[in-house]
């Protein structure tokens, strides 16, 4: 799992309960348990390359275009969409 928050990664990878994190409800420790069990691994990714931001944040046009290209997504014009729909109906 890629994360752009080093503090969150540290909390999940550290077995010690700190006073600053004791307020976190036990039900939110799922990821930490999965890391401890070796089910998932956490990796830091610079926020510039965090692809999930495309689905979770309001972004500017340049940022959207950059992230969609990294995901291999592209935008269709209304005319292209109509052509594709007509091809599918045939």
PDB file of N, CA and C in Angstrom:
ATOM      1  N   UNK A   1       0.849  -1.153   0.000  1.00  0.00           N
ATOM      2  CA  UNK A   1       0.000   0.000   0.000  1.00  0.00           C
ATOM      3  C   UNK A   1       0.903   1.226   0.000  1.00  0.00           C
ATOM      4  N   UNK A   2       0.587   2.171  -0.862  1.00  0.00           N
ATOM      5  CA  UNK A   2       1.372   3.396  -0.960  1.00  0.00           C
ATOM      6  C   UNK A   2       0.712   4.503  -0.150  1.00  0.00           C
ATOM      7  N   UNK A   3       1.501   5.179   0.653  1.00  0.00           N
ATOM      8  CA  UNK A   3       0.997   6.214   1.554  1.00  0.00           C
ATOM      9  C   UNK A   3       1.915   7.425   1.475  1.00  0.00           C
ATOM     10  N   UNK A   4       1.322   8.622   1.488  1.00  0.00           N
ATOM     11  CA  UNK A   4       2.144   9.833   1.447  1.00  0.00           C
ATOM     12  C   UNK A   4       2.238  10.501   2.816  1.00  0.00           C
ATOM     13  N   UNK A   5       2.016   9.729   3.868  1.00  0.00           N
ATOM     14  CA  UNK A   5       2.066  10.256   5.226  1.00  0.00           C
ATOM     15  C   UNK A   5       3.038   9.406   6.045  1.00  0.00           C
ATOM     16  N   UNK A   6       4.226   9.940   6.292  1.00  0.00           N
ATOM     17  CA  UNK A   6       5.251   9.187   7.024  1.00  0.00           C
ATOM     18  C   UNK A   6       4.821   8.880   8.455  1.00  0.00           C
ATOM     19  N   UNK A   7       4.060   9.766   9.073  1.00  0.00           N
ATOM     20  CA  UNK A   7       3.594   9.529  10.442  1.00  0.00           C
ATOM     21  C   UNK A   7       2.636   8.348  10.499  1.00  0.00           C
ATOM     22  N   UNK A   8       1.759   8.243   9.517  1.00  0.00           N
ATOM     23  CA  UNK A   8       0.818   7.119   9.475  1.00  0.00           C
ATOM     24  C   UNK A   8       1.566   5.802   9.284  1.00  0.00           C
ATOM     25  N   UNK A   9       2.581   5.808   8.439  1.00  0.00           N
ATOM     26  CA  UNK A   9       3.391   4.605   8.232  1.00  0.00           C
ATOM     27  C   UNK A   9       4.105   4.229   9.521  1.00  0.00           C
ATOM     28  N   UNK A  10       4.663   5.212  10.211  1.00  0.00           N
ATOM     29  CA  UNK A  10       5.365   4.948  11.471  1.00  0.00           C
ATOM     30  C   UNK A  10       4.422   4.355  12.510  1.00  0.00           C
ATOM     31  N   UNK A  11       3.204   4.860  12.596  1.00  0.00           N
ATOM     32  CA  UNK A  11       2.230   4.317  13.552  1.00  0.00           C
ATOM     33  C   UNK A  11       1.902   2.860  13.246  1.00  0.00           C
ATOM     34  N   UNK A  12       1.806   2.535  11.962  1.00  0.00           N
ATOM     35  CA  UNK A  12       1.455   1.168  11.575  1.00  0.00           C
ATOM     36  C   UNK A  12       2.612   0.193  11.739  1.00  0.00           C
ATOM     37  N   UNK A  13       3.825   0.682  11.637  1.00  0.00           N
ATOM     38  CA  UNK A  13       4.991  -0.199  11.694  1.00  0.00           C
ATOM     39  C   UNK A  13       5.631  -0.273  13.071  1.00  0.00           C
ATOM     40  N   UNK A  14       5.202   0.550  13.999  1.00  0.00           N
ATOM     41  CA  UNK A  14       5.785   0.598  15.332  1.00  0.00           C
ATOM     42  C   UNK A  14       4.868  -0.135  16.306  1.00  0.00           C
ATOM     43  N   UNK A  15       5.399  -1.101  17.023  1.00  0.00           N
ATOM     44  CA  UNK A  15       4.591  -1.896  17.951  1.00  0.00           C
ATOM     45  C   UNK A  15       4.305  -1.193  19.271  1.00  0.00           C
ATOM     46  N   UNK A  16       4.908  -0.041  19.486  1.00  0.00           N
ATOM     47  CA  UNK A  16       4.749   0.676  20.749  1.00  0.00           C
ATOM     48  C   UNK A  16       3.546   1.606  20.666  1.00  0.00           C
ATOM     49  N   UNK A  17       2.744   1.630  21.709  1.00  0.00           N
ATOM     50  CA  UNK A  17       1.596   2.535  21.794  1.00  0.00           C
ATOM     51  C   UNK A  17       2.062   3.842  22.423  1.00  0.00           C
ATOM     52  N   UNK A  18       2.007   4.925  21.701  1.00  0.00           N
ATOM     53  CA  UNK A  18       2.426   6.223  22.208  1.00  0.00           C
ATOM     54  C   UNK A  18       1.243   6.975  22.790  1.00  0.00           C
ATOM     55  N   UNK A  19       1.518   7.855  23.740  1.00  0.00           N
ATOM     56  CA  UNK A  19       0.451   8.649  24.352  1.00  0.00           C
ATOM     57  C   UNK A  19      -0.237   9.538  23.321  1.00  0.00           C
ATOM     58  N   UNK A  20       0.492   9.938  22.285  1.00  0.00           N
ATOM     59  CA  UNK A  20      -0.108  10.797  21.258  1.00  0.00           C
ATOM     60  C   UNK A  20      -1.065  10.034  20.358  1.00  0.00           C
ATOM     61  N   UNK A  21      -0.965   8.716  20.326  1.00  0.00           N
ATOM     62  CA  UNK A  21      -1.826   7.936  19.434  1.00  0.00           C
ATOM     63  C   UNK A  21      -2.826   7.069  20.181  1.00  0.00           C
ATOM     64  N   UNK A  22      -2.875   7.178  21.494  1.00  0.00           N
ATOM     65  CA  UNK A  22      -3.776   6.303  22.250  1.00  0.00           C
ATOM     66  C   UNK A  22      -5.244   6.631  22.006  1.00  0.00           C
ATOM     67  N   UNK A  23      -5.533   7.803  21.465  1.00  0.00           N
ATOM     68  CA  UNK A  23      -6.913   8.188  21.193  1.00  0.00           C
ATOM     69  C   UNK A  23      -7.493   7.465  19.980  1.00  0.00           C
ATOM     70  N   UNK A  24      -6.651   6.807  19.192  1.00  0.00           N
ATOM     71  CA  UNK A  24      -7.133   6.117  17.997  1.00  0.00           C
ATOM     72  C   UNK A  24      -7.920   4.883  18.415  1.00  0.00           C
ATOM     73  N   UNK A  25      -9.160   4.819  17.981  1.00  0.00           N
ATOM     74  CA  UNK A  25     -10.062   3.724  18.337  1.00  0.00           C
ATOM     75  C   UNK A  25      -9.502   2.392  17.841  1.00  0.00           C
ATOM     76  N   UNK A  26      -9.723   1.350  18.588  1.00  0.00           N
ATOM     77  CA  UNK A  26      -9.192   0.014  18.279  1.00  0.00           C
ATOM     78  C   UNK A  26      -9.638  -0.491  16.912  1.00  0.00           C
ATOM     79  N   UNK A  27     -10.823  -0.099  16.465  1.00  0.00           N
ATOM     80  CA  UNK A  27     -11.308  -0.591  15.173  1.00  0.00           C
ATOM     81  C   UNK A  27     -10.507  -0.031  14.004  1.00  0.00           C
ATOM     82  N   UNK A  28      -9.728   1.023  14.249  1.00  0.00           N
ATOM     83  CA  UNK A  28      -8.919   1.606  13.188  1.00  0.00           C
ATOM     84  C   UNK A  28      -7.518   1.002  13.125  1.00  0.00           C
ATOM     85  N   UNK A  29      -7.261  -0.002  13.902  1.00  0.00           N
ATOM     86  CA  UNK A  29      -5.949  -0.649  13.912  1.00  0.00           C
ATOM     87  C   UNK A  29      -5.868  -1.801  12.908  1.00  0.00           C
ATOM     88  N   UNK A  30      -6.847  -1.918  12.037  1.00  0.00           N
ATOM     89  CA  UNK A  30      -6.881  -2.998  11.052  1.00  0.00           C
ATOM     90  C   UNK A  30      -5.615  -3.015  10.192  1.00  0.00           C
ATOM     91  N   UNK A  31      -5.236  -1.866   9.656  1.00  0.00           N
ATOM     92  CA  UNK A  31      -4.048  -1.803   8.797  1.00  0.00           C
ATOM     93  C   UNK A  31      -2.809  -2.195   9.583  1.00  0.00           C
ATOM     94  N   UNK A  32      -2.701  -1.707  10.811  1.00  0.00           N
ATOM     95  CA  UNK A  32      -1.544  -2.040  11.649  1.00  0.00           C
ATOM     96  C   UNK A  32      -1.456  -3.554  11.853  1.00  0.00           C
ATOM     97  N   UNK A  33      -2.581  -4.191  12.111  1.00  0.00           N
ATOM     98  CA  UNK A  33      -2.595  -5.647  12.300  1.00  0.00           C
ATOM     99  C   UNK A  33      -2.184  -6.366  11.019  1.00  0.00           C
ATOM    100  N   UNK A  34      -2.644  -5.868   9.872  1.00  0.00           N
ATOM    101  CA  UNK A  34      -2.294  -6.505   8.603  1.00  0.00           C
ATOM    102  C   UNK A  34      -0.802  -6.354   8.302  1.00  0.00           C
ATOM    103  N   UNK A  35      -0.226  -5.228   8.685  1.00  0.00           N
ATOM    104  CA  UNK A  35       1.223  -5.027   8.519  1.00  0.00           C
ATOM    105  C   UNK A  35       1.978  -5.998   9.418  1.00  0.00           C
ATOM    106  N   UNK A  36       1.552  -6.111  10.672  1.00  0.00           N
ATOM    107  CA  UNK A  36       2.210  -7.018  11.620  1.00  0.00           C
ATOM    108  C   UNK A  36       2.117  -8.465  11.165  1.00  0.00           C
ATOM    109  N   UNK A  37       1.010  -8.837  10.512  1.00  0.00           N
ATOM    110  CA  UNK A  37       0.820 -10.208  10.038  1.00  0.00           C
ATOM    111  C   UNK A  37       1.472 -10.454   8.676  1.00  0.00           C
ATOM    112  N   UNK A  38       2.054  -9.425   8.095  1.00  0.00           N
ATOM    113  CA  UNK A  38       2.721  -9.579   6.806  1.00  0.00           C
ATOM    114  C   UNK A  38       1.780  -9.652   5.628  1.00  0.00           C
ATOM    115  N   UNK A  39       0.526  -9.304   5.831  1.00  0.00           N
ATOM    116  CA  UNK A  39      -0.461  -9.353   4.751  1.00  0.00           C
ATOM    117  C   UNK A  39      -0.242  -8.198   3.771  1.00  0.00           C
ATOM    118  N   UNK A  40       0.062  -7.025   4.293  1.00  0.00           N
ATOM    119  CA  UNK A  40       0.346  -5.878   3.434  1.00  0.00           C
ATOM    120  C   UNK A  40       1.651  -5.222   3.868  1.00  0.00           C
ATOM    121  N   UNK A  41       2.249  -4.504   2.936  1.00  0.00           N
ATOM    122  CA  UNK A  41       3.448  -3.724   3.208  1.00  0.00           C
ATOM    123  C   UNK A  41       3.135  -2.275   2.883  1.00  0.00           C
ATOM    124  N   UNK A  42       3.683  -1.375   3.666  1.00  0.00           N
ATOM    125  CA  UNK A  42       3.472   0.048   3.447  1.00  0.00           C
ATOM    126  C   UNK A  42       4.712   0.663   2.821  1.00  0.00           C
ATOM    127  N   UNK A  43       4.504   1.491   1.829  1.00  0.00           N
ATOM    128  CA  UNK A  43       5.591   2.187   1.153  1.00  0.00           C
ATOM    129  C   UNK A  43       5.272   3.673   1.124  1.00  0.00           C
ATOM    130  N   UNK A  44       6.296   4.480   1.331  1.00  0.00           N
ATOM    131  CA  UNK A  44       6.109   5.923   1.232  1.00  0.00           C
ATOM    132  C   UNK A  44       6.175   6.334  -0.229  1.00  0.00           C
ATOM    133  N   UNK A  45       5.255   7.177  -0.623  1.00  0.00           N
ATOM    134  CA  UNK A  45       5.270   7.767  -1.957  1.00  0.00           C
ATOM    135  C   UNK A  45       5.081   9.269  -1.785  1.00  0.00           C
ATOM    136  N   UNK A  46       5.883  10.035  -2.489  1.00  0.00           N
ATOM    137  CA  UNK A  46       5.760  11.482  -2.423  1.00  0.00           C
ATOM    138  C   UNK A  46       4.354  11.881  -2.845  1.00  0.00           C
ATOM    139  N   UNK A  47       3.801  12.873  -2.192  1.00  0.00           N
ATOM    140  CA  UNK A  47       2.420  13.278  -2.471  1.00  0.00           C
ATOM    141  C   UNK A  47       2.222  13.667  -3.932  1.00  0.00           C
ATOM    142  N   UNK A  48       3.294  14.078  -4.598  1.00  0.00           N
ATOM    143  CA  UNK A  48       3.209  14.427  -6.020  1.00  0.00           C
ATOM    144  C   UNK A  48       2.780  13.230  -6.867  1.00  0.00           C
ATOM    145  N   UNK A  49       3.111  12.026  -6.419  1.00  0.00           N
ATOM    146  CA  UNK A  49       2.809  10.820  -7.187  1.00  0.00           C
ATOM    147  C   UNK A  49       1.719   9.967  -6.539  1.00  0.00           C
ATOM    148  N   UNK A  50       0.984  10.515  -5.602  1.00  0.00           N
ATOM    149  CA  UNK A  50      -0.074   9.764  -4.924  1.00  0.00           C
ATOM    150  C   UNK A  50      -1.300   9.714  -5.837  1.00  0.00           C
ATOM    151  N   UNK A  51      -1.462   8.596  -6.534  1.00  0.00           N
ATOM    152  CA  UNK A  51      -2.532   8.454  -7.513  1.00  0.00           C
ATOM    153  C   UNK A  51      -3.916   8.481  -6.877  1.00  0.00           C
ATOM    154  N   UNK A  52      -4.019   8.080  -5.623  1.00  0.00           N
ATOM    155  CA  UNK A  52      -5.318   8.064  -4.949  1.00  0.00           C
ATOM    156  C   UNK A  52      -5.900   9.463  -4.807  1.00  0.00           C
ATOM    157  N   UNK A  53      -5.057  10.491  -4.826  1.00  0.00           N
ATOM    158  CA  UNK A  53      -5.553  11.866  -4.719  1.00  0.00           C
ATOM    159  C   UNK A  53      -6.552  12.190  -5.822  1.00  0.00           C
ATOM    160  N   UNK A  54      -6.415  11.545  -6.956  1.00  0.00           N
ATOM    161  CA  UNK A  54      -7.328  11.763  -8.070  1.00  0.00           C
ATOM    162  C   UNK A  54      -8.769  11.456  -7.670  1.00  0.00           C
ATOM    163  N   UNK A  55      -8.944  10.497  -6.764  1.00  0.00           N
ATOM    164  CA  UNK A  55     -10.277  10.057  -6.364  1.00  0.00           C
ATOM    165  C   UNK A  55     -10.731  10.630  -5.029  1.00  0.00           C
ATOM    166  N   UNK A  56      -9.839  11.320  -4.328  1.00  0.00           N
ATOM    167  CA  UNK A  56     -10.176  11.763  -2.972  1.00  0.00           C
ATOM    168  C   UNK A  56     -10.062  13.262  -2.741  1.00  0.00           C
ATOM    169  N   UNK A  57      -9.533  13.999  -3.713  1.00  0.00           N
ATOM    170  CA  UNK A  57      -9.311  15.429  -3.500  1.00  0.00           C
ATOM    171  C   UNK A  57      -9.761  16.243  -4.704  1.00  0.00           C
ATOM    172  N   UNK A  58     -10.101  17.488  -4.438  1.00  0.00           N
ATOM    173  CA  UNK A  58     -10.386  18.430  -5.519  1.00  0.00           C
ATOM    174  C   UNK A  58      -9.043  18.909  -6.060  1.00  0.00           C
ATOM    175  N   UNK A  59      -8.809  18.667  -7.328  1.00  0.00           N
ATOM    176  CA  UNK A  59      -7.516  18.981  -7.932  1.00  0.00           C
ATOM    177  C   UNK A  59      -7.683  19.916  -9.117  1.00  0.00           C
ATOM    178  N   UNK A  60      -6.619  20.615  -9.432  1.00  0.00           N
ATOM    179  CA  UNK A  60      -6.612  21.472 -10.612  1.00  0.00           C
ATOM    180  C   UNK A  60      -6.467  20.652 -11.883  1.00  0.00           C
ATOM    181  N   UNK A  61      -6.734  21.297 -13.001  1.00  0.00           N
ATOM    182  CA  UNK A  61      -6.715  20.615 -14.292  1.00  0.00           C
ATOM    183  C   UNK A  61      -5.366  19.948 -14.586  1.00  0.00           C
ATOM    184  N   UNK A  62      -4.267  20.673 -14.373  1.00  0.00           N
ATOM    185  CA  UNK A  62      -2.936  20.115 -14.650  1.00  0.00           C
ATOM    186  C   UNK A  62      -2.671  18.872 -13.817  1.00  0.00           C
ATOM    187  N   UNK A  63      -3.051  18.933 -12.567  1.00  0.00           N
ATOM    188  CA  UNK A  63      -2.839  17.791 -11.652  1.00  0.00           C
ATOM    189  C   UNK A  63      -3.676  16.595 -12.090  1.00  0.00           C
ATOM    190  N   UNK A  64      -4.925  16.838 -12.462  1.00  0.00           N
ATOM    191  CA  UNK A  64      -5.808  15.764 -12.932  1.00  0.00           C
ATOM    192  C   UNK A  64      -5.228  15.124 -14.187  1.00  0.00           C
ATOM    193  N   UNK A  65      -4.791  15.935 -15.125  1.00  0.00           N
ATOM    194  CA  UNK A  65      -4.219  15.398 -16.364  1.00  0.00           C
ATOM    195  C   UNK A  65      -2.962  14.578 -16.088  1.00  0.00           C
ATOM    196  N   UNK A  66      -2.123  15.044 -15.175  1.00  0.00           N
ATOM    197  CA  UNK A  66      -0.904  14.316 -14.830  1.00  0.00           C
ATOM    198  C   UNK A  66      -1.238  12.952 -14.221  1.00  0.00           C
ATOM    199  N   UNK A  67      -2.141  12.930 -13.240  1.00  0.00           N
ATOM    200  CA  UNK A  67      -2.470  11.676 -12.557  1.00  0.00           C
ATOM    201  C   UNK A  67      -3.228  10.707 -13.461  1.00  0.00           C
ATOM    202  N   UNK A  68      -4.129  11.219 -14.299  1.00  0.00           N
ATOM    203  CA  UNK A  68      -4.853  10.316 -15.199  1.00  0.00           C
ATOM    204  C   UNK A  68      -3.901   9.684 -16.209  1.00  0.00           C
ATOM    205  N   UNK A  69      -2.899  10.438 -16.650  1.00  0.00           N
ATOM    206  CA  UNK A  69      -1.930   9.855 -17.587  1.00  0.00           C
ATOM    207  C   UNK A  69      -1.119   8.754 -16.908  1.00  0.00           C
ATOM    208  N   UNK A  70      -0.805   8.924 -15.624  1.00  0.00           N
ATOM    209  CA  UNK A  70      -0.057   7.898 -14.888  1.00  0.00           C
ATOM    210  C   UNK A  70      -0.884   6.624 -14.710  1.00  0.00           C
ATOM    211  N   UNK A  71      -2.203   6.775 -14.657  1.00  0.00           N
ATOM    212  CA  UNK A  71      -3.085   5.616 -14.520  1.00  0.00           C
ATOM    213  C   UNK A  71      -3.455   5.003 -15.871  1.00  0.00           C
ATOM    214  N   UNK A  72      -3.027   5.649 -16.952  1.00  0.00           N
ATOM    215  CA  UNK A  72      -3.368   5.152 -18.282  1.00  0.00           C
ATOM    216  C   UNK A  72      -4.794   5.496 -18.678  1.00  0.00           C
ATOM    217  N   UNK A  73      -5.368   6.476 -18.022  1.00  0.00           N
ATOM    218  CA  UNK A  73      -6.730   6.904 -18.336  1.00  0.00           C
ATOM    219  C   UNK A  73      -6.664   8.019 -19.372  1.00  0.00           C
ATOM    220  N   UNK A  74      -7.761   8.209 -20.090  1.00  0.00           N
ATOM    221  CA  UNK A  74      -7.823   9.328 -21.018  1.00  0.00           C
ATOM    222  C   UNK A  74      -9.241   9.854 -21.097  1.00  0.00           C
ATOM    223  N   UNK A  75      -9.352  11.043 -21.591  1.00  0.00           N
ATOM    224  CA  UNK A  75     -10.637  11.718 -21.681  1.00  0.00           C
ATOM    225  C   UNK A  75     -11.157  11.621 -23.108  1.00  0.00           C
ATOM    226  N   UNK A  76     -12.452  11.386 -23.242  1.00  0.00           N
ATOM    227  CA  UNK A  76     -13.083  11.324 -24.557  1.00  0.00           C
ATOM    228  C   UNK A  76     -13.944  12.550 -24.786  1.00  0.00           C
ATOM    229  N   UNK A  77     -13.961  13.013 -26.024  1.00  0.00           N
ATOM    230  CA  UNK A  77     -14.870  14.102 -26.379  1.00  0.00           C
ATOM    231  C   UNK A  77     -16.273  13.517 -26.502  1.00  0.00           C
ATOM    232  N   UNK A  78     -17.305  14.339 -26.405  1.00  0.00           N
ATOM    233  CA  UNK A  78     -18.671  13.826 -26.579  1.00  0.00           C
ATOM    234  C   UNK A  78     -18.858  13.129 -27.925  1.00  0.00           C
ATOM    235  N   UNK A  79     -18.215  13.635 -28.969  1.00  0.00           N
ATOM    236  CA  UNK A  79     -18.342  13.019 -30.296  1.00  0.00           C
ATOM    237  C   UNK A  79     -17.744  11.611 -30.306  1.00  0.00           C
ATOM    238  N   UNK A  80     -16.595  11.458 -29.690  1.00  0.00           N
ATOM    239  CA  UNK A  80     -15.950  10.143 -29.623  1.00  0.00           C
ATOM    240  C   UNK A  80     -16.807   9.171 -28.829  1.00  0.00           C
ATOM    241  N   UNK A  81     -17.389   9.634 -27.745  1.00  0.00           N
ATOM    242  CA  UNK A  81     -18.261   8.769 -26.947  1.00  0.00           C
ATOM    243  C   UNK A  81     -19.470   8.313 -27.746  1.00  0.00           C
ATOM    244  N   UNK A  82     -20.053   9.214 -28.530  1.00  0.00           N
ATOM    245  CA  UNK A  82     -21.208   8.844 -29.366  1.00  0.00           C
ATOM    246  C   UNK A  82     -20.809   7.784 -30.382  1.00  0.00           C
ATOM    247  N   UNK A  83     -19.639   7.958 -31.015  1.00  0.00           N
ATOM    248  CA  UNK A  83     -19.156   6.975 -31.988  1.00  0.00           C
ATOM    249  C   UNK A  83     -18.949   5.616 -31.328  1.00  0.00           C
ATOM    250  N   UNK A  84     -18.365   5.613 -30.150  1.00  0.00           N
ATOM    251  CA  UNK A  84     -18.132   4.351 -29.442  1.00  0.00           C
ATOM    252  C   UNK A  84     -19.444   3.676 -29.075  1.00  0.00           C
ATOM    253  N   UNK A  85     -20.430   4.463 -28.667  1.00  0.00           N
ATOM    254  CA  UNK A  85     -21.736   3.894 -28.320  1.00  0.00           C
ATOM    255  C   UNK A  85     -22.417   3.323 -29.552  1.00  0.00           C
ATOM    256  N   UNK A  86     -22.305   4.007 -30.690  1.00  0.00           N
ATOM    257  CA  UNK A  86     -22.904   3.521 -31.934  1.00  0.00           C
ATOM    258  C   UNK A  86     -22.236   2.236 -32.392  1.00  0.00           C
ATOM    259  N   UNK A  87     -20.929   2.133 -32.244  1.00  0.00           N
ATOM    260  CA  UNK A  87     -20.209   0.906 -32.603  1.00  0.00           C
ATOM    261  C   UNK A  87     -20.659  -0.256 -31.736  1.00  0.00           C
ATOM    262  N   UNK A  88     -20.919   0.020 -30.472  1.00  0.00           N
ATOM    263  CA  UNK A  88     -21.341  -1.031 -29.545  1.00  0.00           C
ATOM    264  C   UNK A  88     -22.741  -1.524 -29.875  1.00  0.00           C
ATOM    265  N   UNK A  89     -23.614  -0.623 -30.354  1.00  0.00           N
ATOM    266  CA  UNK A  89     -24.988  -0.997 -30.694  1.00  0.00           C
ATOM    267  C   UNK A  89     -25.047  -1.845 -31.952  1.00  0.00           C
ATOM    268  N   UNK A  90     -24.051  -1.748 -32.817  1.00  0.00           N
ATOM    269  CA  UNK A  90     -24.059  -2.484 -34.087  1.00  0.00           C
ATOM    270  C   UNK A  90     -23.764  -3.930 -33.912  1.00  0.00           C
TER     271      UNK A  90
END
